[in-house]
mmCIF file of N, CA and C in Angstrom:
data_model
loop_
_atom_site.group_PDB
_atom_site.id
_atom_site.type_symbol
_atom_site.label_atom_id
_atom_site.label_comp_id
_atom_site.label_asym_id
_atom_site.label_seq_id
_atom_site.Cartn_x
_atom_site.Cartn_y
_atom_site.Cartn_z
ATOM 1 N N MET A 14 -131.611 40.956 81.834
ATOM 2 C CA MET A 14 -131.399 42.097 80.974
ATOM 3 C C MET A 14 -129.968 41.925 80.329
ATOM 4 N N THR A 15 -129.955 41.791 79.025
ATOM 5 C CA THR A 15 -128.674 41.699 78.427
ATOM 6 C C THR A 15 -128.334 43.084 77.800
ATOM 7 N N GLU A 16 -127.061 43.469 78.038
ATOM 8 C CA GLU A 16 -126.797 44.713 77.371
ATOM 9 C C GLU A 16 -125.630 44.413 76.274
ATOM 10 N N LYS A 17 -125.809 45.117 75.164
ATOM 11 C CA LYS A 17 -124.887 45.070 74.018
ATOM 12 C C LYS A 17 -123.519 45.600 74.403
ATOM 13 N N GLN A 18 -122.503 44.800 73.939
ATOM 14 C CA GLN A 18 -121.173 45.271 74.106
ATOM 15 C C GLN A 18 -120.816 46.421 73.153
ATOM 16 N N ILE A 19 -120.166 47.411 73.628
ATOM 17 C CA ILE A 19 -119.756 48.466 72.667
ATOM 18 C C ILE A 19 -118.352 48.169 72.085
ATOM 19 N N ARG A 20 -118.338 48.155 70.786
ATOM 20 C CA ARG A 20 -117.138 47.868 70.062
ATOM 21 C C ARG A 20 -116.173 49.013 70.176
ATOM 22 N N ASP A 21 -114.922 48.747 69.901
ATOM 23 C CA ASP A 21 -113.780 49.721 70.027
ATOM 24 C C ASP A 21 -114.093 50.968 69.156
ATOM 25 N N TYR A 22 -114.455 50.802 67.916
ATOM 26 C CA TYR A 22 -114.741 51.933 67.091
ATOM 27 C C TYR A 22 -115.956 52.794 67.472
ATOM 28 N N GLN A 23 -116.942 51.969 68.151
ATOM 29 C CA GLN A 23 -118.068 52.818 68.727
ATOM 30 C C GLN A 23 -117.571 53.601 69.879
ATOM 31 N N ARG A 24 -116.750 53.060 70.776
ATOM 32 C CA ARG A 24 -116.216 53.839 71.902
ATOM 33 C C ARG A 24 -115.482 55.074 71.406
ATOM 34 N N ALA A 25 -114.679 54.945 70.414
ATOM 35 C CA ALA A 25 -113.981 56.028 69.865
ATOM 36 C C ALA A 25 -114.964 57.129 69.407
ATOM 37 N N GLN A 26 -116.015 56.770 68.685
ATOM 38 C CA GLN A 26 -116.968 57.689 68.218
ATOM 39 C C GLN A 26 -117.790 58.358 69.431
ATOM 40 N N CYS A 27 -118.055 57.517 70.416
ATOM 41 C CA CYS A 27 -118.785 58.019 71.627
ATOM 42 C C CYS A 27 -117.867 59.037 72.293
ATOM 43 N N ILE A 28 -116.660 58.787 72.434
ATOM 44 C CA ILE A 28 -115.824 59.717 73.181
ATOM 45 C C ILE A 28 -115.764 61.048 72.363
ATOM 46 N N ALA A 29 -115.735 61.022 71.119
ATOM 47 C CA ALA A 29 -115.626 62.193 70.247
ATOM 48 C C ALA A 29 -116.970 62.930 70.407
ATOM 49 N N LEU A 30 -118.134 62.241 70.422
ATOM 50 C CA LEU A 30 -119.430 62.867 70.570
ATOM 51 C C LEU A 30 -119.501 63.547 71.909
ATOM 52 N N ARG A 31 -119.060 62.811 72.974
ATOM 53 C CA ARG A 31 -119.166 63.278 74.260
ATOM 54 C C ARG A 31 -118.285 64.644 74.405
ATOM 55 N N ARG A 32 -117.114 64.599 73.869
ATOM 56 C CA ARG A 32 -116.232 65.759 73.915
ATOM 57 C C ARG A 32 -116.856 66.961 73.146
ATOM 58 N N ALA A 33 -117.667 66.624 72.135
ATOM 59 C CA ALA A 33 -118.372 67.656 71.416
ATOM 60 C C ALA A 33 -119.567 68.167 72.201
ATOM 61 N N GLY A 34 -119.864 67.630 73.354
ATOM 62 C CA GLY A 34 -120.933 68.166 74.142
ATOM 63 C C GLY A 34 -122.204 67.418 74.167
ATOM 64 N N MET A 35 -122.363 66.294 73.492
ATOM 65 C CA MET A 35 -123.602 65.511 73.427
ATOM 66 C C MET A 35 -123.835 64.929 74.811
ATOM 67 N N SER A 36 -125.007 64.687 75.101
ATOM 68 C CA SER A 36 -125.345 64.066 76.426
ATOM 69 C C SER A 36 -125.263 62.587 76.341
ATOM 70 N N TYR A 37 -125.145 61.935 77.465
ATOM 71 C CA TYR A 37 -125.004 60.405 77.501
ATOM 72 C C TYR A 37 -126.204 59.778 76.818
ATOM 73 N N ARG A 38 -127.340 60.351 77.200
ATOM 74 C CA ARG A 38 -128.598 59.716 76.668
ATOM 75 C C ARG A 38 -128.691 59.912 75.123
ATOM 76 N N ALA A 39 -128.352 61.021 74.543
ATOM 77 C CA ALA A 39 -128.340 61.156 73.139
ATOM 78 C C ALA A 39 -127.306 60.257 72.459
ATOM 79 N N ILE A 40 -126.131 60.122 72.984
ATOM 80 C CA ILE A 40 -125.045 59.252 72.444
ATOM 81 C C ILE A 40 -125.528 57.822 72.496
ATOM 82 N N ALA A 41 -126.104 57.348 73.631
ATOM 83 C CA ALA A 41 -126.572 56.044 73.824
ATOM 84 C C ALA A 41 -127.670 55.652 72.790
ATOM 85 N N GLU A 42 -128.628 56.528 72.533
ATOM 86 C CA GLU A 42 -129.709 56.324 71.580
ATOM 87 C C GLU A 42 -129.046 56.300 70.181
ATOM 88 N N ASP A 43 -128.075 57.112 69.859
ATOM 89 C CA ASP A 43 -127.498 57.082 68.500
ATOM 90 C C ASP A 43 -126.638 55.786 68.289
ATOM 91 N N ALA A 44 -125.977 55.308 69.345
ATOM 92 C CA ALA A 44 -125.095 54.106 69.286
ATOM 93 C C ALA A 44 -125.884 52.820 69.516
ATOM 94 N N ASP A 45 -127.082 52.897 69.872
ATOM 95 C CA ASP A 45 -128.053 51.778 70.222
ATOM 96 C C ASP A 45 -127.455 50.945 71.305
ATOM 97 N N VAL A 46 -127.090 51.575 72.321
ATOM 98 C CA VAL A 46 -126.539 50.829 73.631
ATOM 99 C C VAL A 46 -127.232 51.505 74.734
ATOM 100 N N SER A 47 -127.156 50.915 75.954
ATOM 101 C CA SER A 47 -127.733 51.448 77.104
ATOM 102 C C SER A 47 -126.907 52.671 77.640
ATOM 103 N N ARG A 48 -127.567 53.555 78.309
ATOM 104 C CA ARG A 48 -126.834 54.756 78.848
ATOM 105 C C ARG A 48 -125.850 54.302 79.855
ATOM 106 N N ALA A 49 -126.157 53.254 80.642
ATOM 107 C CA ALA A 49 -125.227 52.786 81.687
ATOM 108 C C ALA A 49 -123.998 52.156 81.054
ATOM 109 N N SER A 50 -124.154 51.385 80.021
ATOM 110 C CA SER A 50 -122.967 50.793 79.347
ATOM 111 C C SER A 50 -122.071 51.820 78.858
ATOM 112 N N LEU A 51 -122.705 52.785 78.208
ATOM 113 C CA LEU A 51 -121.977 53.981 77.556
ATOM 114 C C LEU A 51 -121.166 54.662 78.670
ATOM 115 N N GLN A 52 -121.825 54.959 79.760
ATOM 116 C CA GLN A 52 -121.256 55.794 80.839
ATOM 117 C C GLN A 52 -119.992 54.979 81.413
ATOM 118 N N ARG A 53 -120.222 53.605 81.651
ATOM 119 C CA ARG A 53 -119.162 52.788 82.191
ATOM 120 C C ARG A 53 -117.976 52.787 81.230
ATOM 121 N N SER A 54 -118.225 52.692 79.881
ATOM 122 C CA SER A 54 -117.186 52.624 78.958
ATOM 123 C C SER A 54 -116.392 53.899 78.853
ATOM 124 N N LEU A 55 -117.082 55.065 78.983
ATOM 125 C CA LEU A 55 -116.424 56.350 78.960
ATOM 126 C C LEU A 55 -115.669 56.591 80.199
ATOM 127 N N GLU A 56 -116.183 56.139 81.406
ATOM 128 C CA GLU A 56 -115.472 56.322 82.569
ATOM 129 C C GLU A 56 -114.175 55.436 82.565
ATOM 130 N N ARG A 57 -114.343 54.245 82.002
ATOM 131 C CA ARG A 57 -113.152 53.230 81.934
ATOM 132 C C ARG A 57 -112.063 53.872 81.022
ATOM 133 N N TYR A 58 -112.524 54.580 79.901
ATOM 134 C CA TYR A 58 -111.571 55.243 79.062
ATOM 135 C C TYR A 58 -110.816 56.378 79.877
ATOM 136 N N ASP A 59 -111.595 57.139 80.666
ATOM 137 C CA ASP A 59 -111.000 58.161 81.407
ATOM 138 C C ASP A 59 -109.916 57.695 82.426
ATOM 139 N N GLU A 60 -110.172 56.419 82.929
ATOM 140 C CA GLU A 60 -109.225 55.847 83.932
ATOM 141 C C GLU A 60 -108.077 55.215 83.207
ATOM 142 N N THR A 61 -108.246 54.491 82.118
ATOM 143 C CA THR A 61 -107.178 53.698 81.488
ATOM 144 C C THR A 61 -106.575 54.380 80.307
ATOM 145 N N GLY A 62 -107.250 55.239 79.652
ATOM 146 C CA GLY A 62 -106.872 55.918 78.468
ATOM 147 C C GLY A 62 -106.919 54.992 77.195
ATOM 148 N N GLY A 63 -107.710 53.834 77.308
ATOM 149 C CA GLY A 63 -107.739 52.790 76.215
ATOM 150 C C GLY A 63 -109.183 52.458 75.941
ATOM 151 N N PHE A 64 -109.336 51.815 74.702
ATOM 152 C CA PHE A 64 -110.746 51.399 74.362
ATOM 153 C C PHE A 64 -110.938 49.872 74.588
ATOM 154 N N GLN A 65 -109.867 49.144 74.985
ATOM 155 C CA GLN A 65 -110.021 47.740 75.057
ATOM 156 C C GLN A 65 -110.860 47.284 76.196
ATOM 157 N N ASP A 66 -111.499 46.108 76.108
ATOM 158 C CA ASP A 66 -112.122 45.498 77.169
ATOM 159 C C ASP A 66 -111.065 44.971 78.319
ATOM 160 N N ARG A 67 -111.571 44.907 79.482
ATOM 161 C CA ARG A 67 -110.761 44.312 80.553
ATOM 162 C C ARG A 67 -110.582 42.801 80.214
ATOM 163 N N SER A 68 -109.460 42.265 80.692
ATOM 164 C CA SER A 68 -109.292 40.868 80.445
ATOM 165 C C SER A 68 -110.223 40.092 81.383
ATOM 166 N N ARG A 69 -110.674 39.009 80.931
ATOM 167 C CA ARG A 69 -111.634 38.209 81.700
ATOM 168 C C ARG A 69 -110.906 36.959 82.292
ATOM 169 N N SER A 70 -111.338 36.515 83.488
ATOM 170 C CA SER A 70 -110.703 35.489 84.219
ATOM 171 C C SER A 70 -110.726 34.196 83.413
ATOM 172 N N GLY A 71 -111.841 33.671 83.116
ATOM 173 C CA GLY A 71 -111.944 32.452 82.318
ATOM 174 C C GLY A 71 -111.602 31.236 83.182
ATOM 175 N N ARG A 72 -111.706 30.072 82.499
ATOM 176 C CA ARG A 72 -111.429 28.813 83.215
ATOM 177 C C ARG A 72 -109.943 28.572 83.060
ATOM 178 N N PRO A 73 -109.288 28.114 84.179
ATOM 179 C CA PRO A 73 -107.903 27.742 84.002
ATOM 180 C C PRO A 73 -107.594 26.626 82.987
ATOM 181 N N LYS A 74 -106.399 26.569 82.446
ATOM 182 C CA LYS A 74 -106.114 25.478 81.582
ATOM 183 C C LYS A 74 -105.838 24.236 82.275
ATOM 184 N N LYS A 75 -106.161 23.055 81.724
ATOM 185 C CA LYS A 75 -105.889 21.858 82.328
ATOM 186 C C LYS A 75 -104.404 21.367 82.170
ATOM 187 N N LEU A 76 -103.839 21.770 81.109
ATOM 188 C CA LEU A 76 -102.509 21.461 80.791
ATOM 189 C C LEU A 76 -101.596 22.673 80.729
ATOM 190 N N ASN A 77 -100.328 22.612 81.370
ATOM 191 C CA ASN A 77 -99.451 23.751 81.195
ATOM 192 C C ASN A 77 -98.613 23.629 80.044
ATOM 193 N N ASP A 78 -97.794 24.486 79.724
ATOM 194 C CA ASP A 78 -96.929 24.492 78.468
ATOM 195 C C ASP A 78 -96.056 23.286 78.410
ATOM 196 N N CYS A 79 -95.492 22.909 79.541
ATOM 197 C CA CYS A 79 -94.703 21.721 79.623
ATOM 198 C C CYS A 79 -95.390 20.448 79.168
ATOM 199 N N ASN A 80 -96.563 20.336 79.756
ATOM 200 C CA ASN A 80 -97.409 19.115 79.448
ATOM 201 C C ASN A 80 -97.883 19.161 77.945
ATOM 202 N N ILE A 81 -98.139 20.250 77.359
ATOM 203 C CA ILE A 81 -98.543 20.335 76.015
ATOM 204 C C ILE A 81 -97.417 19.869 75.071
ATOM 205 N N ARG A 82 -96.143 20.401 75.356
ATOM 206 C CA ARG A 82 -94.987 20.016 74.598
ATOM 207 C C ARG A 82 -94.751 18.507 74.659
ATOM 208 N N MET A 83 -94.875 17.883 75.906
ATOM 209 C CA MET A 83 -94.687 16.485 76.139
ATOM 210 C C MET A 83 -95.676 15.660 75.297
ATOM 211 N N LEU A 84 -96.879 16.127 75.394
ATOM 212 C CA LEU A 84 -98.045 15.362 74.610
ATOM 213 C C LEU A 84 -97.693 15.439 73.116
ATOM 214 N N LYS A 85 -97.401 16.607 72.578
ATOM 215 C CA LYS A 85 -97.065 16.727 71.221
ATOM 216 C C LYS A 85 -95.862 15.812 70.838
ATOM 217 N N HIS A 86 -94.825 15.761 71.673
ATOM 218 C CA HIS A 86 -93.688 14.920 71.453
ATOM 219 C C HIS A 86 -94.125 13.459 71.412
ATOM 220 N N LEU A 87 -94.882 13.032 72.361
ATOM 221 C CA LEU A 87 -95.409 11.602 72.381
ATOM 222 C C LEU A 87 -96.205 11.276 71.189
ATOM 223 N N VAL A 88 -97.010 12.123 70.716
ATOM 224 C CA VAL A 88 -97.878 11.890 69.602
ATOM 225 C C VAL A 88 -96.963 11.793 68.319
ATOM 226 N N GLN A 89 -96.079 12.688 68.152
ATOM 227 C CA GLN A 89 -95.238 12.686 67.048
ATOM 228 C C GLN A 89 -94.273 11.501 66.915
ATOM 229 N N ASP A 90 -93.725 11.058 68.109
ATOM 230 C CA ASP A 90 -92.828 9.972 68.206
ATOM 231 C C ASP A 90 -93.665 8.600 67.978
ATOM 232 N N ASP A 91 -94.823 8.548 68.438
ATOM 233 C CA ASP A 91 -95.600 7.322 68.352
ATOM 234 C C ASP A 91 -96.658 7.489 67.283
ATOM 235 N N ALA A 92 -96.216 8.027 66.132
ATOM 236 C CA ALA A 92 -97.217 8.237 65.044
ATOM 237 C C ALA A 92 -97.608 6.835 64.483
ATOM 238 N N ASN A 93 -96.747 5.986 64.505
ATOM 239 C CA ASN A 93 -97.006 4.623 64.039
ATOM 240 C C ASN A 93 -97.953 3.757 64.987
ATOM 241 N N ARG A 94 -97.969 4.101 66.203
ATOM 242 C CA ARG A 94 -98.898 3.453 67.234
ATOM 243 C C ARG A 94 -100.052 4.299 67.404
ATOM 244 N N SER A 95 -101.167 3.709 67.212
ATOM 245 C CA SER A 95 -102.454 4.535 67.338
ATOM 246 C C SER A 95 -103.174 4.200 68.530
ATOM 247 N N SER A 96 -102.762 3.358 69.405
ATOM 248 C CA SER A 96 -103.414 2.992 70.612
ATOM 249 C C SER A 96 -103.310 4.180 71.623
ATOM 250 N N SER A 97 -104.340 4.673 72.079
ATOM 251 C CA SER A 97 -104.407 5.805 73.022
ATOM 252 C C SER A 97 -104.012 5.218 74.447
ATOM 253 N N GLY A 98 -104.287 3.921 74.669
ATOM 254 C CA GLY A 98 -103.885 3.278 75.976
ATOM 255 C C GLY A 98 -102.407 3.413 76.149
ATOM 256 N N GLU A 99 -101.587 3.164 75.102
ATOM 257 C CA GLU A 99 -100.162 3.262 75.214
ATOM 258 C C GLU A 99 -99.640 4.573 75.565
ATOM 259 N N LEU A 100 -100.313 5.588 74.896
ATOM 260 C CA LEU A 100 -99.951 7.021 75.132
ATOM 261 C C LEU A 100 -100.219 7.297 76.618
ATOM 262 N N MET A 101 -101.455 6.920 77.146
ATOM 263 C CA MET A 101 -101.827 7.219 78.455
ATOM 264 C C MET A 101 -100.863 6.613 79.488
ATOM 265 N N LEU A 102 -100.317 5.492 79.219
ATOM 266 C CA LEU A 102 -99.382 4.855 80.109
ATOM 267 C C LEU A 102 -98.155 5.634 80.210
ATOM 268 N N LYS A 103 -97.737 6.272 79.149
ATOM 269 C CA LYS A 103 -96.488 7.098 79.118
ATOM 270 C C LYS A 103 -96.696 8.397 79.921
ATOM 271 N N LEU A 104 -97.947 8.902 79.873
ATOM 272 C CA LEU A 104 -98.223 10.152 80.657
ATOM 273 C C LEU A 104 -98.221 9.894 82.170
#
């Protein structure tokens, strides 16, 4: 079961409708989202005071900032050399 994500402007509208006294079910039908998603979003708003999604963990980066700078420097310095093997030896 996939649930639609509620956009920031929808969350703001839903909060206003909830404060106006509408039920979760009526708001969910109007916004075309599940009641559970709506309820979680409004509870999160009550806790945090914001509309934004929580940050997601995601996959860690393979290169850190220092490695990225070094790689850019090597590529720019060795623009005349196109051999990837030579670049790999320097890394």
